[in-house]
């Protein structure tokens, strides 16, 4: 009985402690930078890590509306990953990403935002 | 993900340790215990494979931000290619070999080989492998894992043996296991300490980093389980050998406590190796800032 109760307690504790999984891969910088105020829309998003990763998911939203972006999951592992962006209008954009470290197999993820100023800031891709 | 990882640890070490226990003490056991332990190997092996698969699916779900990720073939494929395939494949093959060949009174060499492959499969992915160079960390972690499997995995079979009424048999099994455990546990502690040094990078990281603070919790639990093991070996086993029947009941209780603390150690390890990274890797390239999601936790 003691063992069973203990196992249940340990499982519950593990569930409570469970949160987002983070490995040791670190995002060194992004382009555009986090919280950047841009005069014009960027043609792409670039994330630079401290080690080889594979980008799994990248979502771009503005005012809660998802902007379609394409992530190529077949790319080989690299410390820098770029995602081409569609033509973006002025506004605040939220980026949510997740990547897999190929060194330790752990998931790393995060969010950041940037602002495009100006009325029409949508350069051709 | 953490729960799946903890279950996979427990089941793999349970299966491998039961095989090692049969190899060390099988000739001393009654037929009923032998059969029960062989069934235990099979059950733990199945649970380990299921746990490993759950871990892969949980990683895919974590990346996608929802359960739908488990059904996304390309995400699951990414996790598989990033090391999960290698480690899960090695573990499943090792456990299959161990389960199939654990038929005789004493576990065969093949069964021990399979158990060793399964127990050390965790070394082929994760933080030890991310260190550069990775040969020594992988070797140290493999030795550490084998020791854990031998020790923690033997506890449940040993508690079953201690449940029987044959005192000389219980005493002989406890004495033989205890004699082997002194060497195995000593080796696993030394290998663990050396690996710790490599992962921490410097001694202050034990106090100054999140990873180090989790390690302190683990080390406190390890100290508890070492005390329990020492009590079994140096206090209870001599009483068992002297024919003291009450020592058998006491042994069962302390083994239950050891199982409890061992489970806590695995849960803590599964947690901190998932939510934090070792300073030796983090310090190599400090993050420029801490973003919202906490992916770049300092320390």
Coordinates of N, CA and C in Angstrom, one line a residue, chain B residues 56-274:
Chain B
X56 N 8.3 10.2 -27.4 CA 8.5 10.7 -28.8 C 7.2 11.5 -29.2
X57 N 6.1 10.9 -28.9 CA 4.8 11.6 -29.2 C 4.7 12.9 -28.4
X58 N 5.1 12.8 -27.2 CA 5.0 14.0 -26.3 C 5.9 15.1 -26.8
X59 N 7.1 14.8 -27.3 CA 8.0 15.8 -27.9 C 7.4 16.4 -29.1
X60 N 6.8 15.6 -30.0 CA 6.1 16.2 -31.1 C 5.0 17.1 -30.7
X61 N 4.2 16.7 -29.7 CA 3.1 17.6 -29.2 C 3.7 18.9 -28.6
X62 N 4.8 18.8 -27.9 CA 5.4 20.0 -27.3 C 5.8 20.9 -28.4
X63 N 6.4 20.4 -29.5 CA 6.9 21.3 -30.6 C 5.7 22.0 -31.3
X64 N 4.6 21.3 -31.5 CA 3.5 21.8 -32.2 C 2.6 22.7 -31.3
X65 N 2.8 22.5 -30.0 CA 2.0 23.3 -29.0 C 0.6 22.7 -28.7
X66 N 0.4 21.5 -29.2 CA -0.9 20.8 -28.9 C -0.8 19.3 -29.2
X67 N -1.8 18.6 -28.8 CA -1.9 17.2 -29.0 C -1.8 16.8 -30.4
X68 N -2.3 17.7 -31.3 CA -2.3 17.4 -32.8 C -0.9 17.0 -33.3
X69 N 0.1 17.5 -32.6 CA 1.5 17.3 -33.1 C 1.8 15.8 -33.0
X70 N 1.1 15.0 -32.2 CA 1.4 13.6 -32.1 C 1.0 12.9 -33.4
X71 N 0.1 13.5 -34.1 CA -0.3 12.9 -35.4 C 0.4 13.5 -36.6
X72 N 1.3 14.4 -36.4 CA 2.0 15.0 -37.4 C 3.3 14.2 -37.8
X73 N 3.2 13.5 -38.9 CA 4.3 12.5 -39.2 C 5.7 13.2 -39.3
X74 N 5.7 14.4 -39.9 CA 7.0 15.0 -40.1 C 7.6 15.5 -38.7
X75 N 6.8 15.9 -37.8 CA 7.3 16.2 -36.4 C 7.8 15.0 -35.7
X76 N 7.0 13.9 -35.8 CA 7.4 12.7 -35.1 C 8.7 12.2 -35.8
X77 N 8.8 12.3 -37.1 CA 10.0 11.9 -37.8 C 11.2 12.7 -37.4
X78 N 11.0 14.0 -37.1 CA 12.1 14.9 -36.7 C 12.7 14.4 -35.3
X79 N 11.8 14.1 -34.4 CA 12.2 13.6 -33.1 C 12.9 12.3 -33.2
X80 N 12.4 11.4 -34.1 CA 13.0 10.1 -34.3 C 14.4 10.3 -34.8
X81 N 14.6 11.2 -35.8 CA 15.9 11.4 -36.4 C 16.9 12.1 -35.5
X82 N 16.4 12.8 -34.5 CA 17.3 13.6 -33.6 C 17.8 12.8 -32.5
X83 N 17.7 11.5 -32.5 CA 18.3 10.6 -31.5 C 17.4 9.7 -30.8
X84 N 16.1 10.0 -30.9 CA 15.1 9.2 -30.2 C 15.0 7.8 -30.9
X85 N 15.1 7.8 -32.2 CA 15.1 6.6 -33.0 C 16.2 5.6 -32.6
X86 N 17.4 6.2 -32.5 CA 18.6 5.4 -32.2 C 18.4 4.8 -30.8
X87 N 18.1 5.7 -29.8 CA 18.1 5.2 -28.4 C 16.9 4.3 -28.2
X88 N 15.7 4.6 -28.8 CA 14.6 3.7 -28.6 C 14.7 2.4 -29.3
X89 N 15.4 2.4 -30.4 CA 15.6 1.2 -31.2 C 16.6 0.3 -30.4
X90 N 17.6 0.9 -29.9 CA 18.6 0.1 -29.1 C 18.0 -0.5 -27.9
X91 N 17.1 0.3 -27.2 CA 16.5 -0.1 -26.0 C 15.5 -1.3 -26.3
X92 N 14.7 -1.1 -27.3 CA 13.7 -2.1 -27.6 C 14.4 -3.5 -28.0
X93 N 15.5 -3.3 -28.8 CA 16.2 -4.5 -29.3 C 16.8 -5.2 -28.0
X94 N 17.4 -4.4 -27.2 CA 18.1 -5.0 -26.0 C 17.0 -5.7 -25.1
X95 N 15.9 -5.0 -24.9 CA 14.9 -5.6 -24.0 C 14.3 -6.9 -24.6
X96 N 14.1 -6.9 -25.9 CA 13.6 -8.1 -26.6 C 14.5 -9.2 -26.4
X97 N 15.8 -9.0 -26.6 CA 16.8 -10.0 -26.4 C 16.8 -10.5 -25.0
X98 N 16.7 -9.6 -24.0 CA 16.7 -10.0 -22.6 C 15.5 -10.8 -22.3
X99 N 14.3 -10.3 -22.8 CA 13.1 -11.0 -22.5 C 13.0 -12.4 -23.1
X100 N 13.5 -12.6 -24.3 CA 13.5 -13.9 -25.0 C 14.5 -14.8 -24.4
X101 N 15.6 -14.4 -24.0 CA 16.7 -15.3 -23.5 C 16.7 -15.5 -22.0
X102 N 15.8 -14.8 -21.3 CA 15.8 -15.0 -19.8 C 14.8 -16.2 -19.6
X103 N 15.3 -17.4 -19.8 CA 14.5 -18.5 -19.6 C 15.1 -19.5 -18.6
X104 N 16.4 -19.5 -18.6 CA 17.0 -20.5 -17.7 C 17.0 -20.0 -16.3
X105 N 17.4 -20.9 -15.4 CA 17.4 -20.5 -13.9 C 18.3 -19.3 -13.7
X106 N 19.4 -19.2 -14.4 CA 20.2 -18.0 -14.3 C 20.1 -17.3 -15.7
X107 N 20.1 -16.0 -15.6 CA 20.0 -15.3 -16.9 C 21.2 -15.6 -17.7
X108 N 21.0 -15.8 -19.0 CA 22.1 -16.1 -19.9 C 23.0 -14.9 -20.2
X109 N 24.1 -15.1 -20.8 CA 25.0 -14.0 -21.2 C 24.3 -13.1 -22.2
X110 N 23.5 -13.7 -23.1 CA 22.7 -12.9 -24.1 C 21.7 -12.0 -23.3
X111 N 21.1 -12.6 -22.3 CA 20.1 -11.8 -21.6 C 20.7 -10.6 -20.9
X112 N 21.9 -10.8 -20.3 CA 22.7 -9.7 -19.7 C 23.1 -8.7 -20.7
X113 N 23.5 -9.2 -21.9 CA 23.9 -8.3 -22.9 C 22.8 -7.4 -23.4
X114 N 21.6 -8.0 -23.5 CA 20.4 -7.2 -23.9 C 20.0 -6.2 -22.8
X115 N 20.1 -6.7 -21.6 CA 19.8 -5.8 -20.5 C 20.8 -4.6 -20.4
X116 N 22.0 -4.9 -20.7 CA 23.1 -3.8 -20.6 C 22.8 -2.8 -21.8
X117 N 22.5 -3.4 -23.0 CA 22.2 -2.5 -24.1 C 21.0 -1.6 -23.8
X118 N 20.0 -2.1 -23.2 CA 18.8 -1.4 -22.9 C 19.1 -0.3 -21.8
X119 N 19.8 -0.7 -20.8 CA 20.1 0.3 -19.7 C 21.0 1.4 -20.2
X120 N 21.9 1.1 -21.1 CA 22.8 2.2 -21.5 C 22.3 3.0 -22.7
X121 N 21.1 2.6 -23.2 CA 20.6 3.3 -24.4 C 20.3 4.8 -24.1
X122 N 20.1 5.1 -22.9 CA 19.9 6.5 -22.6 C 21.1 7.4 -22.8
X123 N 22.3 6.8 -22.9 CA 23.5 7.6 -23.0 C 23.7 8.0 -24.5
X124 N 22.9 7.5 -25.4 CA 23.1 7.8 -26.8 C 22.3 9.0 -27.3
X125 N 21.7 9.7 -26.4 CA 21.1 11.0 -26.7 C 21.1 11.8 -25.4
X126 N 20.8 13.1 -25.5 CA 20.8 13.9 -24.2 C 22.0 14.7 -24.0
X127 N 22.2 15.2 -22.8 CA 23.2 16.2 -22.5 C 24.6 15.6 -22.5
X128 N 24.8 14.4 -22.1 CA 26.2 13.8 -22.1 C 26.7 13.7 -23.5
X129 N 25.8 13.4 -24.4 CA 26.2 13.3 -25.8 C 26.5 14.6 -26.5
X130 N 25.9 15.7 -25.9 CA 26.0 17.0 -26.5 C 27.4 17.7 -26.1
X131 N 28.0 17.1 -25.1 CA 29.3 17.6 -24.7 C 30.4 17.3 -25.8
X132 N 31.4 18.1 -25.9 CA 32.4 17.9 -26.9 C 33.8 18.0 -26.3
X133 N 34.6 16.9 -26.3 CA 34.2 15.6 -26.9 C 33.3 14.8 -26.1
X134 N 32.6 13.8 -26.7 CA 31.5 13.2 -26.0 C 31.8 11.7 -25.6
X135 N 33.0 11.2 -25.9 CA 33.3 9.8 -25.7 C 33.3 9.5 -24.2
X136 N 34.1 10.4 -23.4 CA 34.2 10.1 -22.0 C 32.8 10.3 -21.3
X137 N 32.1 11.4 -21.5 CA 30.8 11.5 -20.9 C 29.8 10.3 -21.2
X138 N 29.8 9.8 -22.4 CA 29.0 8.7 -22.8 C 29.4 7.5 -22.0
X139 N 30.7 7.3 -21.9 CA 31.2 6.1 -21.2 C 30.9 6.2 -19.7
X140 N 31.1 7.3 -19.1 CA 30.8 7.5 -17.7 C 29.3 7.3 -17.5
X141 N 28.4 7.9 -18.4 CA 27.0 7.8 -18.2 C 26.6 6.3 -18.3
X142 N 27.2 5.6 -19.3 CA 26.9 4.2 -19.5 C 27.1 3.4 -18.2
X143 N 28.3 3.6 -17.6 CA 28.7 2.9 -16.4 C 27.7 3.3 -15.3
X144 N 27.3 4.5 -15.2 CA 26.4 5.0 -14.2 C 25.0 4.3 -14.4
X145 N 24.6 4.3 -15.6 CA 23.3 3.7 -15.9 C 23.3 2.2 -15.6
X146 N 24.4 1.5 -15.9 CA 24.4 0.0 -15.6 C 24.3 -0.2 -14.1
X147 N 25.0 0.7 -13.3 CA 24.9 0.6 -11.9 C 23.5 0.8 -11.3
X148 N 22.9 1.8 -11.9 CA 21.5 2.2 -11.5 C 20.6 1.0 -11.7
X149 N 20.7 0.4 -13.0 CA 19.9 -0.7 -13.3 C 20.1 -1.9 -12.4
X150 N 21.4 -2.2 -12.1 CA 21.7 -3.3 -11.3 C 21.1 -3.1 -9.9
X151 N 21.2 -1.9 -9.4 CA 20.7 -1.6 -8.0 C 19.2 -1.5 -7.9
X152 N 18.7 -0.5 -8.6 CA 17.3 -0.2 -8.5 C 16.4 -1.3 -9.1
X153 N 16.9 -1.9 -10.2 CA 16.1 -2.9 -10.8 C 16.0 -4.2 -10.0
X154 N 17.0 -4.4 -9.1 CA 17.0 -5.7 -8.3 C 16.1 -5.5 -7.1
X155 N 15.7 -4.3 -6.8 CA 15.0 -4.2 -5.5 C 13.6 -4.9 -5.4
X156 N 12.8 -4.8 -6.5 CA 11.5 -5.5 -6.5 C 11.7 -7.0 -6.5
X157 N 12.5 -7.6 -7.3 CA 12.8 -9.0 -7.2 C 13.3 -9.4 -5.8
X158 N 14.2 -8.6 -5.2 CA 14.7 -8.9 -3.9 C 13.6 -8.9 -2.8
X159 N 12.7 -7.9 -3.0 CA 11.6 -7.8 -2.0 C 10.6 -9.0 -2.1
X160 N 10.5 -9.5 -3.3 CA 9.7 -10.8 -3.5 C 10.3 -12.0 -2.8
X161 N 11.7 -12.0 -3.0 CA 12.4 -13.1 -2.3 C 12.2 -13.0 -0.8
X162 N 12.3 -11.8 -0.3 CA 12.2 -11.6 1.1 C 10.9 -11.8 1.7
X163 N 9.9 -11.9 0.8 CA 8.5 -12.2 1.2 C 8.3 -13.7 1.5
X164 N 9.2 -14.5 1.0 CA 9.0 -16.0 1.2 C 9.5 -16.3 2.6
X165 N 9.1 -17.5 3.1 CA 9.4 -17.9 4.5 C 10.7 -18.6 4.7
X166 N 11.4 -18.8 3.6 CA 12.7 -19.6 3.7 C 13.8 -18.7 4.1
X167 N 14.1 -18.6 5.4 CA 15.1 -17.6 5.9 C 16.5 -17.8 5.3
X168 N 17.0 -19.1 5.3 CA 18.4 -19.2 4.7 C 18.5 -18.8 3.3
X169 N 17.4 -19.0 2.5 CA 17.4 -18.5 1.1 C 17.4 -17.0 1.0
X170 N 16.6 -16.4 1.9 CA 16.5 -14.9 1.9 C 17.9 -14.3 2.3
X171 N 18.5 -14.9 3.3 CA 19.8 -14.5 3.8 C 20.8 -14.6 2.7
X172 N 20.8 -15.8 2.0 CA 21.8 -16.0 1.0 C 21.7 -15.0 -0.2
X173 N 20.4 -14.8 -0.6 CA 20.2 -13.8 -1.7 C 20.6 -12.4 -1.3
X174 N 20.2 -12.0 -0.1 CA 20.6 -10.7 0.4 C 22.1 -10.5 0.5
X175 N 22.7 -11.5 1.0 CA 24.2 -11.5 1.2 C 24.9 -11.4 -0.2
X176 N 24.4 -12.2 -1.2 CA 25.1 -12.2 -2.5 C 24.8 -10.9 -3.2
X177 N 23.6 -10.4 -3.1 CA 23.3 -9.1 -3.8 C 24.0 -8.0 -3.1
X178 N 24.1 -8.0 -1.8 CA 24.8 -7.0 -1.1 C 26.3 -6.9 -1.4
X179 N 26.9 -8.1 -1.6 CA 28.3 -8.2 -1.9 C 28.6 -7.5 -3.2
X180 N 27.7 -7.9 -4.2 CA 27.9 -7.3 -5.6 C 27.6 -5.8 -5.6
X181 N 26.6 -5.5 -4.8 CA 26.1 -4.1 -4.8 C 27.2 -3.1 -4.3
X182 N 28.0 -3.6 -3.4 CA 29.1 -2.7 -2.8 C 30.0 -2.2 -4.0
X183 N 30.4 -3.1 -4.8 CA 31.2 -2.8 -5.9 C 30.5 -1.9 -7.0
X184 N 29.2 -2.4 -7.3 CA 28.5 -1.7 -8.3 C 28.1 -0.3 -7.9
X185 N 27.6 -0.2 -6.7 CA 27.2 1.2 -6.2 C 28.4 2.1 -6.1
X186 N 29.5 1.6 -5.6 CA 30.7 2.4 -5.6 C 31.1 2.9 -6.9
X187 N 31.0 2.0 -7.9 CA 31.4 2.4 -9.3 C 30.4 3.4 -9.9
X188 N 29.1 3.2 -9.6 CA 28.1 4.1 -10.2 C 28.3 5.5 -9.5
X189 N 28.6 5.6 -8.3 CA 28.8 6.9 -7.6 C 30.0 7.6 -8.2
X190 N 31.1 6.9 -8.4 CA 32.3 7.5 -8.9 C 32.0 8.0 -10.3
X191 N 31.4 7.2 -11.2 CA 31.1 7.6 -12.5 C 30.1 8.7 -12.6
X192 N 29.1 8.7 -11.7 CA 28.2 9.8 -11.6 C 28.9 11.1 -11.2
X193 N 29.8 11.0 -10.2 CA 30.5 12.3 -9.8 C 31.4 12.8 -10.9
X194 N 32.0 12.0 -11.6 CA 32.9 12.4 -12.7 C 32.0 13.1 -13.8
X195 N 30.9 12.5 -14.1 CA 30.0 13.0 -15.1 C 29.5 14.4 -14.7
X196 N 29.1 14.4 -13.4 CA 28.6 15.7 -12.8 C 29.6 16.8 -13.0
X197 N 30.9 16.5 -12.8 CA 31.9 17.5 -12.9 C 32.0 18.0 -14.4
X198 N 31.9 17.1 -15.3 CA 31.9 17.5 -16.7 C 30.7 18.3 -17.1
X199 N 29.5 18.0 -16.6 CA 28.3 18.7 -17.0 C 28.2 20.0 -16.3
X200 N 28.7 20.1 -15.1 CA 28.6 21.4 -14.3 C 29.7 22.4 -14.8
X201 N 30.8 21.9 -15.2 CA 31.8 22.9 -15.7 C 32.7 23.4 -14.6
X202 N 32.0 23.9 -13.5 CA 32.8 24.4 -12.4 C 31.9 24.2 -11.1
X203 N 32.6 24.1 -9.9 CA 31.9 23.7 -8.7 C 30.8 24.7 -8.3
X204 N 31.0 25.9 -8.5 CA 30.0 26.9 -8.1 C 28.7 26.7 -8.8
X205 N 28.7 26.1 -10.0 CA 27.5 25.9 -10.8 C 26.5 25.0 -10.0
X206 N 27.0 24.3 -9.1 CA 26.1 23.4 -8.3 C 25.1 24.3 -7.5
X207 N 25.5 25.4 -7.1 CA 24.7 26.3 -6.3 C 24.1 27.4 -7.1
X208 N 24.8 27.8 -8.2 CA 24.4 29.0 -8.9 C 23.5 28.8 -10.1
X209 N 23.3 27.5 -10.5 CA 22.5 27.3 -11.6 C 21.2 26.5 -11.3
X210 N 20.2 26.6 -12.1 CA 19.0 25.8 -11.9 C 19.3 24.3 -12.0
X211 N 20.1 24.0 -12.9 CA 20.5 22.6 -13.1 C 21.2 22.1 -11.8
X212 N 22.1 22.9 -11.3 CA 22.8 22.5 -10.1 C 21.9 22.3 -8.9
X213 N 20.9 23.2 -8.8 CA 20.0 23.1 -7.6 C 19.1 21.9 -7.7
X214 N 18.7 21.5 -8.9 CA 18.0 20.2 -9.1 C 18.9 19.1 -8.7
X215 N 20.2 19.2 -9.1 CA 21.1 18.1 -8.8 C 21.3 18.0 -7.2
X216 N 21.2 19.1 -6.5 CA 21.3 19.0 -5.1 C 20.1 18.2 -4.5
X217 N 18.9 18.4 -5.1 CA 17.8 17.6 -4.6 C 18.0 16.1 -4.9
X218 N 18.6 15.8 -6.1 CA 18.8 14.4 -6.5 C 19.9 13.8 -5.5
X219 N 20.9 14.6 -5.3 CA 22.0 14.1 -4.4 C 21.5 13.8 -3.0
X220 N 20.6 14.7 -2.5 CA 20.0 14.4 -1.2 C 19.3 13.1 -1.2
X221 N 18.5 12.9 -2.2 CA 17.8 11.6 -2.3 C 18.7 10.4 -2.4
X222 N 19.8 10.6 -3.2 CA 20.8 9.5 -3.3 C 21.5 9.2 -2.0
X223 N 21.7 10.3 -1.2 CA 22.3 10.1 0.2 C 21.3 9.2 1.0
X224 N 20.0 9.5 0.9 CA 19.0 8.7 1.6 C 19.0 7.3 1.2
X225 N 19.0 7.0 -0.1 CA 19.0 5.6 -0.5 C 20.3 4.9 -0.2
X226 N 21.4 5.6 -0.2 CA 22.6 5.0 0.2 C 22.6 4.5 1.7
X227 N 22.0 5.4 2.5 CA 21.9 5.0 3.9 C 21.0 3.8 4.1
X228 N 19.9 3.7 3.3 CA 19.0 2.6 3.4 C 19.7 1.3 3.0
X229 N 20.5 1.4 1.9 CA 21.2 0.3 1.3 C 22.3 -0.2 2.3
X230 N 23.0 0.8 3.0 CA 24.0 0.5 3.9 C 23.4 -0.2 5.2
X231 N 22.2 0.2 5.6 CA 21.5 -0.4 6.7 C 21.2 -1.8 6.3
X232 N 20.7 -2.1 5.1 CA 20.4 -3.5 4.7 C 21.6 -4.3 4.7
X233 N 22.7 -3.8 4.2 CA 23.9 -4.6 4.0 C 24.6 -4.9 5.3
X234 N 24.7 -3.9 6.1 CA 25.6 -4.0 7.3 C 24.8 -4.3 8.6
X235 N 23.5 -4.1 8.6 CA 22.8 -4.3 9.8 C 21.8 -5.5 9.7
X236 N 21.0 -5.5 8.6 CA 20.0 -6.5 8.4 C 20.6 -7.9 7.9
X237 N 21.4 -7.8 6.9 CA 22.0 -9.0 6.3 C 22.7 -9.9 7.4
X238 N 23.5 -9.3 8.2 CA 24.2 -10.2 9.3 C 23.1 -10.8 10.2
X239 N 22.0 -10.1 10.5 CA 21.0 -10.7 11.3 C 20.3 -11.8 10.6
X240 N 20.0 -11.6 9.3 CA 19.4 -12.7 8.5 C 20.3 -13.9 8.5
X241 N 21.6 -13.7 8.3 CA 22.5 -14.9 8.3 C 22.6 -15.6 9.6
X242 N 22.3 -14.8 10.7 CA 22.3 -15.4 12.0 C 21.0 -16.1 12.3
X243 N 20.0 -16.0 11.4 CA 18.7 -16.7 11.6 C 17.6 -15.9 12.3
X244 N 17.8 -14.5 12.3 CA 16.8 -13.7 12.9 C 15.6 -13.4 11.9
X245 N 14.5 -14.1 12.2 CA 13.3 -14.0 11.3 C 12.8 -12.6 11.2
X246 N 12.9 -11.8 12.3 CA 12.3 -10.4 12.2 C 13.1 -9.5 11.2
X247 N 14.3 -9.9 11.0 CA 15.1 -9.1 10.0 C 14.6 -9.2 8.6
X248 N 13.9 -10.3 8.3 CA 13.3 -10.4 6.9 C 12.2 -9.4 6.7
X249 N 11.3 -9.3 7.8 CA 10.2 -8.3 7.7 C 10.8 -6.9 7.6
X250 N 11.9 -6.6 8.3 CA 12.5 -5.3 8.3 C 13.1 -5.0 7.0
X251 N 13.7 -6.1 6.4 CA 14.3 -6.0 5.0 C 13.3 -5.6 4.0
X252 N 12.1 -6.2 4.1 CA 11.0 -5.9 3.1 C 10.6 -4.4 3.2
X253 N 10.5 -3.9 4.5 CA 10.1 -2.5 4.7 C 11.2 -1.6 4.2
X254 N 12.5 -1.9 4.4 CA 13.5 -0.9 3.9 C 13.6 -1.0 2.4
X255 N 13.4 -2.2 1.8 CA 13.4 -2.2 0.4 C 12.3 -1.4 -0.2
X256 N 11.1 -1.4 0.4 CA 10.0 -0.6 0.0 C 10.4 0.9 0.0
X257 N 11.1 1.2 1.1 CA 11.5 2.6 1.2 C 12.5 3.0 0.1
X258 N 13.4 2.0 -0.2 CA 14.4 2.2 -1.2 C 13.7 2.4 -2.6
X259 N 12.7 1.6 -2.8 CA 11.9 1.7 -4.1 C 11.3 3.1 -4.2
X260 N 10.8 3.5 -3.1 CA 10.1 4.9 -3.0 C 11.2 6.0 -3.3
X261 N 12.3 5.9 -2.7 CA 13.3 7.0 -2.9 C 13.9 6.8 -4.3
X262 N 14.1 5.6 -4.8 CA 14.6 5.3 -6.1 C 13.7 5.9 -7.2
X263 N 12.3 5.7 -7.0 CA 11.3 6.3 -7.9 C 11.4 7.8 -7.9
X264 N 11.6 8.4 -6.7 CA 11.7 9.9 -6.6 C 13.0 10.4 -7.3
X265 N 14.1 9.6 -7.2 CA 15.3 10.0 -7.9 C 15.1 10.0 -9.4
X266 N 14.4 8.9 -9.9 CA 14.2 8.9 -11.4 C 13.2 10.0 -11.8
X267 N 12.2 10.3 -11.0 CA 11.3 11.4 -11.3 C 12.0 12.8 -11.4
X268 N 12.9 13.0 -10.4 CA 13.7 14.3 -10.3 C 14.6 14.3 -11.5
X269 N 15.3 13.2 -11.8 CA 16.2 13.2 -13.0 C 15.5 13.5 -14.3
X270 N 14.3 12.8 -14.4 CA 13.5 13.0 -15.7 C 13.1 14.5 -15.8
X271 N 12.8 15.1 -14.6 CA 12.4 16.5 -14.7 C 13.5 17.5 -15.0
X272 N 14.6 17.4 -14.3 CA 15.6 18.4 -14.5 C 16.4 18.3 -15.8
X273 N 16.5 17.0 -16.3 CA 17.2 16.8 -17.6 C 16.3 17.3 -18.8
X274 N 15.0 17.5 -18.5 CA 14.1 18.0 -19.5 C 13.9 19.5 -19.5

